CSV table of C-alpha atoms in Angstrom, one decimal:
chain,number,residue,atom,x,y,z
A,767,UNK,CA,111.3,82.3,54.9
A,768,UNK,CA,112.8,80.9,51.8
A,769,UNK,CA,113.4,82.8,48.5
A,770,UNK,CA,111.4,81.6,45.6
A,771,UNK,CA,114.1,80.2,43.3
A,772,UNK,CA,111.9,80.4,40.3
A,773,UNK,CA,111.5,84.2,40.6
A,774,UNK,CA,115.3,84.5,41.1
A,775,UNK,CA,116.0,82.4,38.0
A,776,UNK,CA,113.7,84.6,35.9
A,777,UNK,CA,115.7,87.6,37.0
A,778,UNK,CA,119.0,85.8,36.2
A,779,UNK,CA,117.8,84.7,32.8
A,780,UNK,CA,116.6,88.1,31.8
A,781,UNK,CA,119.7,89.8,33.1
A,782,UNK,CA,121.9,87.4,31.2
A,783,UNK,CA,120.0,88.0,28.1
A,784,UNK,CA,120.4,91.7,28.5
A,785,UNK,CA,124.0,91.6,29.8
A,786,UNK,CA,122.9,92.4,33.4
A,787,UNK,CA,124.7,89.5,35.2
A,788,UNK,CA,126.2,91.7,37.8
A,789,UNK,CA,122.8,93.1,38.9
A,790,UNK,CA,121.3,89.6,39.1
A,791,UNK,CA,124.1,88.4,41.3
A,792,UNK,CA,123.4,91.4,43.6
A,793,UNK,CA,119.8,90.5,43.9
A,794,UNK,CA,120.6,86.8,44.8
A,795,UNK,CA,123.3,88.0,47.3
A,796,UNK,CA,120.9,90.4,49.0
A,797,UNK,CA,118.1,87.9,49.2
A,798,UNK,CA,120.4,85.3,50.9
A,799,UNK,CA,121.6,88.0,53.3
A,800,UNK,CA,118.0,88.8,54.3
A,801,UNK,CA,117.3,85.1,54.8
A,802,UNK,CA,120.4,84.8,57.0
A,803,UNK,CA,119.4,87.8,59.1
A,804,UNK,CA,115.9,86.4,59.6
A,805,UNK,CA,117.3,83.1,60.6
A,806,UNK,CA,119.7,84.7,63.1
A,807,UNK,CA,116.9,86.8,64.6
A,808,UNK,CA,114.7,83.7,64.9
A,809,UNK,CA,117.4,81.8,66.8
A,810,UNK,CA,117.8,84.8,69.2
A,811,UNK,CA,114.0,84.8,69.8
A,812,UNK,CA,114.1,81.1,70.5
A,813,UNK,CA,117.0,81.5,72.9
A,814,UNK,CA,115.3,84.2,75.0
A,815,UNK,CA,112.1,82.3,75.0
A,816,UNK,CA,113.9,79.3,76.5
A,817,UNK,CA,115.6,81.5,79.0
A,818,UNK,CA,112.3,82.9,80.1
A,819,UNK,CA,110.8,79.4,80.4
A,820,UNK,CA,113.7,78.3,82.6
A,821,UNK,CA,113.5,81.4,84.8
A,822,UNK,CA,109.7,80.8,85.3
A,823,UNK,CA,110.3,77.2,86.3
A,824,UNK,CA,113.0,78.2,88.8
A,825,UNK,CA,110.8,81.0,90.2
A,826,UNK,CA,108.0,78.4,90.7
A,827,UNK,CA,110.3,76.2,92.6
A,828,UNK,CA,111.4,79.1,94.8
A,829,UNK,CA,107.8,80.0,95.5
A,830,UNK,CA,107.1,76.4,96.7
A,831,UNK,CA,110.2,76.4,98.9
A,832,UNK,CA,109.3,79.7,100.5
A,833,UNK,CA,105.7,78.5,101.2
A,834,UNK,CA,107.0,75.3,102.8
A,835,UNK,CA,109.4,77.3,105.1
A,836,UNK,CA,106.7,79.8,105.9
A,837,UNK,CA,104.4,76.9,107.0
A,838,UNK,CA,107.1,75.7,109.3
A,839,UNK,CA,107.7,79.0,110.9
A,840,UNK,CA,104.3,80.7,110.6
A,841,UNK,CA,103.0,79.6,114.0
A,842,UNK,CA,106.4,80.7,115.6
A,843,UNK,CA,106.2,84.3,114.4
A,844,UNK,CA,104.9,85.4,117.8
A,845,UNK,CA,107.1,83.5,120.3
A,846,UNK,CA,105.7,82.8,123.8
A,847,UNK,CA,107.4,84.0,127.0
A,848,UNK,CA,108.3,81.7,129.9
A,849,UNK,CA,106.0,83.7,132.2
A,850,UNK,CA,103.0,83.0,130.0
A,851,UNK,CA,103.8,79.3,130.1
A,852,UNK,CA,104.2,79.2,133.8
A,853,UNK,CA,101.2,81.3,134.8
A,854,UNK,CA,98.7,79.1,132.9
A,855,UNK,CA,97.8,75.4,132.9
A,856,UNK,CA,99.7,73.2,130.5
A,857,UNK,CA,98.0,73.2,127.0
A,858,UNK,CA,97.3,69.4,127.1
A,859,UNK,CA,95.6,69.9,130.5
A,860,UNK,CA,93.4,72.6,129.1
A,861,UNK,CA,92.3,70.4,126.2
A,862,UNK,CA,91.5,67.6,128.6
A,863,UNK,CA,89.4,69.9,130.7
A,864,UNK,CA,87.5,71.0,127.7
A,865,UNK,CA,86.8,67.4,126.8
A,866,UNK,CA,85.7,66.5,130.4
A,867,UNK,CA,83.0,69.2,130.2
A,868,UNK,CA,81.3,66.8,127.7
A,869,UNK,CA,80.5,64.5,130.6
A,870,UNK,CA,78.2,62.0,128.7
A,871,UNK,CA,80.4,61.8,125.6
A,872,UNK,CA,82.7,58.8,124.8
A,873,UNK,CA,85.7,61.1,124.7
A,874,UNK,CA,84.7,62.5,128.2
A,875,UNK,CA,84.4,59.0,129.6
A,876,UNK,CA,87.9,58.0,128.2
A,877,UNK,CA,89.5,61.2,129.6
A,878,UNK,CA,87.9,60.5,133.0
A,879,UNK,CA,89.4,57.0,132.9
A,880,UNK,CA,92.8,58.4,132.1
A,881,UNK,CA,92.5,61.1,134.8
A,882,UNK,CA,91.7,58.5,137.4
A,883,UNK,CA,94.1,55.7,136.4
A,884,UNK,CA,96.9,57.5,134.5
A,885,UNK,CA,99.1,55.4,132.3
A,886,UNK,CA,97.5,52.1,133.5
A,887,UNK,CA,94.4,53.1,131.5
A,888,UNK,CA,96.2,52.5,128.2
A,889,UNK,CA,96.8,48.8,129.2
A,890,UNK,CA,93.2,47.9,129.7
A,891,UNK,CA,91.7,45.6,127.1
A,892,UNK,CA,89.1,48.2,126.3
A,893,UNK,CA,91.6,51.0,125.6
A,894,UNK,CA,94.9,49.4,124.6
A,895,UNK,CA,94.2,50.0,120.9
A,896,UNK,CA,93.0,53.5,121.4
A,897,UNK,CA,95.4,56.1,120.3
A,898,UNK,CA,93.6,59.1,121.7
A,899,UNK,CA,91.0,61.8,121.0
A,900,UNK,CA,91.3,63.8,117.8
A,901,UNK,CA,91.6,67.1,119.8
A,902,UNK,CA,94.6,65.7,121.6
A,903,UNK,CA,96.5,64.2,118.7
A,904,UNK,CA,97.6,67.5,117.0
A,905,UNK,CA,98.9,70.8,118.2
A,906,UNK,CA,98.8,74.4,116.8
A,907,UNK,CA,101.0,77.3,117.9
A,908,UNK,CA,98.4,79.9,116.9
A,909,UNK,CA,95.2,80.0,119.0
A,910,UNK,CA,93.2,81.6,116.3
A,911,UNK,CA,94.0,78.8,113.9
A,912,UNK,CA,93.2,76.2,116.5
A,913,UNK,CA,89.7,77.7,116.9
A,914,UNK,CA,89.3,77.8,113.1
A,915,UNK,CA,90.4,74.2,112.6
A,916,UNK,CA,88.1,73.0,115.5
A,917,UNK,CA,85.1,74.9,114.0
A,918,UNK,CA,85.8,73.5,110.6
A,919,UNK,CA,85.9,69.9,111.9
A,920,UNK,CA,83.1,70.4,114.4
A,921,UNK,CA,82.7,69.2,118.0
A,922,UNK,CA,81.7,65.6,117.0
A,923,UNK,CA,84.9,65.1,115.0
A,924,UNK,CA,87.1,66.9,117.6
A,925,UNK,CA,85.7,64.4,120.2
A,926,UNK,CA,86.1,61.4,117.9
A,927,UNK,CA,88.1,58.4,119.3
A,928,UNK,CA,91.0,57.2,117.2
A,929,UNK,CA,91.9,53.5,117.1
A,930,UNK,CA,94.7,51.8,115.3
A,931,UNK,CA,92.8,48.7,114.2
A,932,UNK,CA,89.3,47.5,113.8
A,933,UNK,CA,89.8,45.2,116.7
A,934,UNK,CA,90.0,48.3,118.9
A,935,UNK,CA,86.8,49.7,117.4
A,936,UNK,CA,84.9,46.4,118.2
A,937,UNK,CA,86.1,46.5,121.8
A,938,UNK,CA,84.4,49.9,122.4
A,939,UNK,CA,80.9,48.6,121.7
A,940,UNK,CA,79.5,45.1,121.7
A,941,UNK,CA,76.0,43.7,120.8
A,942,UNK,CA,73.7,41.0,121.9
A,943,UNK,CA,72.2,38.3,119.6
A,944,UNK,CA,69.4,40.7,118.6
A,945,UNK,CA,71.9,43.3,117.5
A,946,UNK,CA,71.1,45.7,120.4
A,947,UNK,CA,73.9,47.4,122.3
A,948,UNK,CA,75.2,45.6,125.3
A,949,UNK,CA,75.2,48.4,127.9
A,950,UNK,CA,77.2,46.4,130.4
A,951,UNK,CA,80.4,46.2,128.3
A,952,UNK,CA,82.6,48.4,126.3
A,953,UNK,CA,82.4,52.1,126.8
A,954,UNK,CA,78.8,51.9,127.8
A,955,UNK,CA,79.7,49.6,130.7
A,956,UNK,CA,82.7,51.8,131.6
A,957,UNK,CA,80.5,54.9,131.6
A,958,UNK,CA,77.8,53.3,133.8
A,959,UNK,CA,80.5,52.2,136.3
A,960,UNK,CA,81.6,55.8,136.9
A,961,UNK,CA,78.2,57.2,136.9
A,962,UNK,CA,78.3,58.7,133.4
A,963,UNK,CA,75.8,57.1,131.1
A,964,UNK,CA,77.0,57.3,127.5
A,965,UNK,CA,74.4,59.4,125.6
A,966,UNK,CA,73.8,59.3,121.8
A,967,UNK,CA,76.1,58.3,119.0
A,968,UNK,CA,79.9,58.9,118.9
A,969,UNK,CA,82.5,58.8,116.2
A,970,UNK,CA,85.3,56.3,116.1
A,971,UNK,CA,88.1,56.5,113.5
A,972,UNK,CA,90.0,53.4,112.5
A,973,UNK,CA,93.5,54.3,111.1
A,974,UNK,CA,94.0,51.0,109.3
A,975,UNK,CA,90.7,51.4,107.3
A,976,UNK,CA,91.5,55.0,106.2
A,977,UNK,CA,92.8,55.5,102.6
A,978,UNK,CA,96.2,57.2,103.2
A,979,UNK,CA,98.0,59.9,101.3
A,980,UNK,CA,99.9,58.2,98.5
A,981,UNK,CA,102.3,61.0,97.4
A,982,UNK,CA,105.7,62.2,98.4
A,983,UNK,CA,106.8,64.0,101.6
A,984,UNK,CA,108.6,67.3,101.9
A,985,UNK,CA,112.3,66.5,101.8
A,986,UNK,CA,114.3,66.8,105.1
A,987,UNK,CA,111.3,67.8,107.1
A,988,UNK,CA,111.2,66.3,110.6
A,989,UNK,CA,107.5,66.8,110.7
A,990,UNK,CA,107.0,64.7,107.5
A,991,UNK,CA,104.7,67.3,105.8
A,992,UNK,CA,103.0,66.1,102.6
A,993,UNK,CA,104.5,67.4,99.4
A,994,UNK,CA,101.2,68.7,98.0
A,995,UNK,CA,101.0,70.7,94.7
A,996,UNK,CA,100.6,74.4,95.6
A,997,UNK,CA,97.6,76.2,94.2
A,998,UNK,CA,98.2,78.2,91.0
A,999,UNK,CA,96.1,81.0,89.5
A,1000,UNK,CA,95.4,80.9,85.6
A,1001,UNK,CA,98.5,83.2,85.2
A,1002,UNK,CA,100.7,80.5,86.9
A,1003,UNK,CA,101.3,82.6,90.1
A,1004,UNK,CA,100.6,81.3,93.6
A,1005,UNK,CA,97.5,83.1,95.1
A,1006,UNK,CA,98.4,86.0,97.4
A,1007,UNK,CA,97.9,85.3,101.1
A,1008,UNK,CA,98.2,81.6,100.7
A,1009,UNK,CA,99.7,80.2,104.0
A,1010,UNK,CA,99.7,76.5,103.3
A,1011,UNK,CA,97.5,73.4,103.7
A,1012,UNK,CA,95.8,72.7,107.0
A,1013,UNK,CA,97.1,69.1,107.0
A,1014,UNK,CA,100.7,70.5,107.0
A,1015,UNK,CA,100.1,73.4,109.4
A,1016,UNK,CA,99.1,71.2,112.3
A,1017,UNK,CA,101.9,69.7,114.3
A,1018,UNK,CA,102.1,66.0,115.1
A,1019,UNK,CA,104.0,64.5,118.0
A,1020,UNK,CA,107.2,62.7,116.8
A,1021,UNK,CA,105.9,59.4,118.3
A,1022,UNK,CA,102.9,59.5,116.0
A,1023,UNK,CA,104.7,60.4,112.7
A,1024,UNK,CA,105.7,56.8,111.8
A,1025,UNK,CA,104.5,53.3,111.9
A,1026,UNK,CA,101.1,53.6,113.6
A,1027,UNK,CA,99.6,51.1,111.2
A,1028,UNK,CA,100.7,47.7,110.0
A,1029,UNK,CA,101.6,49.4,106.6
A,1030,UNK,CA,103.9,51.9,108.4
A,1031,UNK,CA,101.8,55.0,108.0
A,1032,UNK,CA,101.7,57.9,110.5
A,1033,UNK,CA,99.0,60.3,111.7
A,1034,UNK,CA,99.6,63.0,109.1
A,1035,UNK,CA,99.0,60.9,106.0
A,1036,UNK,CA,96.1,58.9,107.6
A,1037,UNK,CA,94.0,60.8,110.2
A,1038,UNK,CA,94.7,64.4,109.3
A,1039,UNK,CA,94.8,63.9,105.5
A,1040,UNK,CA,91.3,62.3,105.8
A,1041,UNK,CA,90.0,65.1,108.0
A,1042,UNK,CA,91.5,68.1,106.1
A,1043,UNK,CA,92.4,66.7,102.7
A,1044,UNK,CA,93.8,69.7,100.7
A,1045,UNK,CA,92.1,72.4,102.9
A,1046,UNK,CA,93.9,75.7,102.1
A,1047,UNK,CA,94.6,78.5,104.6
A,1048,UNK,CA,94.7,82.2,103.7
A,1049,UNK,CA,95.5,85.4,105.5
A,1050,UNK,CA,92.2,87.2,104.7
A,1051,UNK,CA,88.8,86.4,103.4
A,1052,UNK,CA,89.3,88.7,100.4
A,1053,UNK,CA,92.5,86.8,99.4
A,1054,UNK,CA,90.6,83.5,99.8
A,1055,UNK,CA,87.8,84.7,97.5
A,1056,UNK,CA,90.3,85.8,94.9
A,1057,UNK,CA,91.8,82.3,94.9
A,1058,UNK,CA,88.4,80.6,94.3
A,1059,UNK,CA,89.5,79.1,90.9
A,1060,UNK,CA,92.3,77.2,92.8
A,1061,UNK,CA,90.2,75.9,95.7
A,1062,UNK,CA,88.9,72.3,95.3
A,1063,UNK,CA,88.8,70.9,98.9
A,1064,UNK,CA,87.8,74.0,100.9
A,1065,UNK,CA,89.6,76.9,102.5
A,1066,UNK,CA,89.9,78.9,105.7
A,1067,UNK,CA,91.1,82.5,106.3
A,1068,UNK,CA,92.6,83.9,109.5
A,1069,UNK,CA,89.7,86.5,109.7
A,1070,UNK,CA,87.1,83.7,109.8
A,1071,UNK,CA,86.3,83.0,106.2
A,1072,UNK,CA,85.3,79.3,105.5
A,1073,UNK,CA,84.6,77.4,102.3
A,1074,UNK,CA,83.6,73.8,103.1
A,1075,UNK,CA,84.2,72.5,99.6
A,1076,UNK,CA,84.1,73.7,96.0
A,1077,UNK,CA,80.9,75.9,95.8
A,1078,UNK,CA,79.9,75.4,99.5
A,1079,UNK,CA,80.3,78.5,101.6
A,1080,UNK,CA,79.9,78.7,105.4
A,1081,UNK,CA,78.5,82.2,106.3
A,1082,UNK,CA,77.4,83.8,109.5
A,1083,UNK,CA,79.2,84.4,112.8
A,1084,UNK,CA,82.0,82.3,114.0
A,1085,UNK,CA,81.2,79.5,116.4
A,1086,UNK,CA,83.3,78.4,119.4
A,1087,UNK,CA,82.9,74.6,119.6
A,1088,UNK,CA,84.4,74.5,123.1
A,1089,UNK,CA,87.2,72.1,122.2
A,1090,UNK,CA,90.4,73.1,120.4
A,1091,UNK,CA,93.8,71.7,119.6
A,1092,UNK,CA,96.4,72.5,122.3
A,1093,UNK,CA,99.6,74.5,121.8
A,1094,UNK,CA,102.8,72.5,121.7
A,1095,UNK,CA,105.0,72.6,124.8
A,1096,UNK,CA,107.9,75.1,124.5
A,1097,UNK,CA,110.9,75.1,126.8
A,1098,UNK,CA,112.4,78.2,125.3
A,1099,UNK,CA,111.0,81.6,124.4
A,1100,UNK,CA,112.0,81.2,120.8
A,1101,UNK,CA,111.7,78.0,118.8
A,1102,UNK,CA,115.1,76.6,117.8
A,1103,UNK,CA,114.3,76.4,114.0
A,1104,UNK,CA,112.6,79.8,113.8
A,1105,UNK,CA,115.7,81.9,113.2
A,1106,UNK,CA,117.1,79.5,110.7
A,1107,UNK,CA,113.8,79.2,108.8
A,1108,UNK,CA,113.4,83.0,108.8
A,1109,UNK,CA,116.9,83.5,107.4
A,1110,UNK,CA,116.2,80.9,104.6
A,1111,UNK,CA,112.9,82.6,103.7
A,1112,UNK,CA,114.7,86.0,103.5
A,1113,UNK,CA,117.5,84.5,101.3
A,1114,UNK,CA,115.0,82.8,99.0
A,1115,UNK,CA,112.9,86.0,98.7
A,1116,UNK,CA,116.2,87.9,97.7
A,1117,UNK,CA,116.9,85.2,95.1
A,1118,UNK,CA,113.3,85.6,93.8
A,1119,UNK,CA,113.6,89.3,93.5
A,1120,UNK,CA,116.8,88.9,91.5
A,1121,UNK,CA,115.1,86.3,89.3
A,1122,UNK,CA,112.2,88.7,88.7
A,1123,UNK,CA,114.7,91.3,87.5
A,1124,UNK,CA,116.3,88.7,85.1
A,1125,UNK,CA,112.8,87.8,83.8
A,1126,UNK,CA,112.0,91.4,83.2
A,1127,UNK,CA,115.2,92.0,81.4
A,1128,UNK,CA,114.8,88.8,79.2
A,1129,UNK,CA,111.2,89.9,78.4
A,1130,UNK,CA,112.4,93.3,77.2
A,1131,UNK,CA,115.1,91.8,75.0
A,1132,UNK,CA,112.6,89.2,73.6
A,1133,UNK,CA,110.2,91.9,72.6
A,1134,UNK,CA,113.0,93.9,71.0
A,1135,UNK,CA,114.1,90.9,69.0
A,1136,UNK,CA,110.6,90.2,67.9
A,1137,UNK,CA,110.2,93.7,66.7
A,1138,UNK,CA,113.5,93.5,64.8
A,1139,UNK,CA,112.3,90.2,63.3
A,1140,UNK,CA,109.1,91.8,62.1
A,1141,UNK,CA,110.9,94.7,60.5
A,1142,UNK,CA,113.4,92.4,58.8
A,1143,UNK,CA,110.5,90.3,57.5
A,1144,UNK,CA,108.7,93.3,56.1
A,1145,UNK,CA,112.0,94.3,54.4
A,1146,UNK,CA,112.4,90.8,52.9
A,1147,UNK,CA,108.8,90.7,51.6
A,1148,UNK,CA,109.2,94.2,50.0
A,1149,UNK,CA,112.5,93.0,48.4
A,1150,UNK,CA,110.7,89.9,47.0
A,1151,UNK,CA,107.9,92.1,45.6
A,1152,UNK,CA,110.4,94.5,44.0
A,1153,UNK,CA,112.5,91.7,42.5
A,1154,UNK,CA,109.4,90.1,41.0
A,1155,UNK,CA,108.3,93.4,39.5
A,1156,UNK,CA,111.8,94.0,38.1
A,1157,UNK,CA,111.9,90.5,36.5
A,1158,UNK,CA,108.4,90.9,35.0
A,1159,UNK,CA,109.3,94.4,33.6
A,1160,UNK,CA,112.4,93.1,31.9
A,1161,UNK,CA,110.7,90.0,30.6
A,1162,UNK,CA,108.0,92.1,28.9
A,1163,UNK,CA,110.6,94.4,27.4
A,1164,UNK,CA,112.5,91.4,25.9
A,1165,UNK,CA,109.4,89.6,24.6
A,1166,UNK,CA,108.9,91.7,21.4
A,1167,UNK,CA,112.5,91.1,20.3
A,1168,UNK,CA,111.9,87.4,20.2
A,1169,UNK,CA,109.3,87.9,17.4
A,1170,UNK,CA,111.1,90.6,15.4
A,1171,UNK,CA,111.4,89.5,11.7
A,1172,UNK,CA,115.0,89.0,10.4
C-alpha cells in the first residue's frame, strides 16, 4: 500500500501556511513507518508461505518413498517357515497341477508336453518362442492377493500363452488354403498326439506387439518396478489404505526383467503393464471407495472389493478361478531385504512426523503474521482517513482568509 502523495502535500501546504511544519513532518514520517511495517509483514508472510510449500513438496516425496518400500516388503510381512515349505509341494508345481486340470486347454497341453519332455520341450520348433503361461510368469508372496489378481484377470487370461514374437504365435496354429484350422499341426496336432483334443478358443499374447510402458523405473530397485505417479486426493494427500499398483506388487523372475523383446523390454513393462495397467490395491473396500476420485484404471481391496475400471464395479461373491500365481521360492525364513526395508520405512515415517510438526508450526506462524498484517493495514487505512480529514478541515479554515478585503 502506498501513501497518496497528493493528500500528504495538501497537509504540508496547509501546515506551512499556518506555521505547522513540524506536525506535517510527523504525519509523513508516521505514514512511511506504517508502509515499512506493512512491507516487512508482507515479506514475512511470503517467506512462511514458501516454507510451507517446500515442506509439502518434501512430504509428498517421503510419502512416495514410503509407499515404494511398503510395496517391496508388503508380501514379506508374514514370513514363511521352513517346515511349511518342506511339507507342501513347491509353488510352481502347484500352479502346474492347477493348469493340468484344464486338460483340453492350450495351456494344459503345453504343460503336459513340458511334464513329459522336461527342458527338451522348449527346443521344439512349436514351443521354442513360447515364454510360458501367464500364471507361471509372476509370483506373489500373499495367497489372498494371488487369488484376487487371478480373479481380476480371469481364467482365460491366466491360461494365456505368452510368445516373444509373432513368429511364435504363427507356429501355434496353421491354416489350410480355405482358411480353416489345420488340426494336424501346431498345438492342435500336438493335443491330438497325446489324446487331448484342443477345445475352443485360447489366448496368445505376443510381447513384441504390445505397447510397453514408456516411463521411468524406480531407482535402485532390483525388480525394476515402474515409477508410476501415486494417486492423490483433492487435498493433495495419498488415499489411506493404498498399498501400491498391481503391476509393481507382482514379482518377476530376474531372467525375465530385461531384454525379452528386440527392443530390450522385460515382462513388467510389457505383459504385466498391459494386463494390469494402473490397477490400484487397497487394504479395505471402504478405503477403496473413499479413493474413487483417484481411480482411473480399476482397483482391488484385500477384503474382496473390485473395480474393473472407472465407473465399472464388480459385485457379488468372490470367485475362485482355480489357477493362481505361485509364491516365490524362499530359502530362508525371513527375506533378506525385509529387515532393511522395514528399518527404512520406520525412519522415513519418523522424518514425516517431524515434517508434519514443522508444517503445523509454520502454518501457525503464517496465520499470526497474516493477522498482524490485517491489523496494521486497518491502522494504516484509519491513519489515511484521519490525515485526509485533518487536511480538509485546515483547508476550509484557511479559505476565508484568502478573500478577506485588505
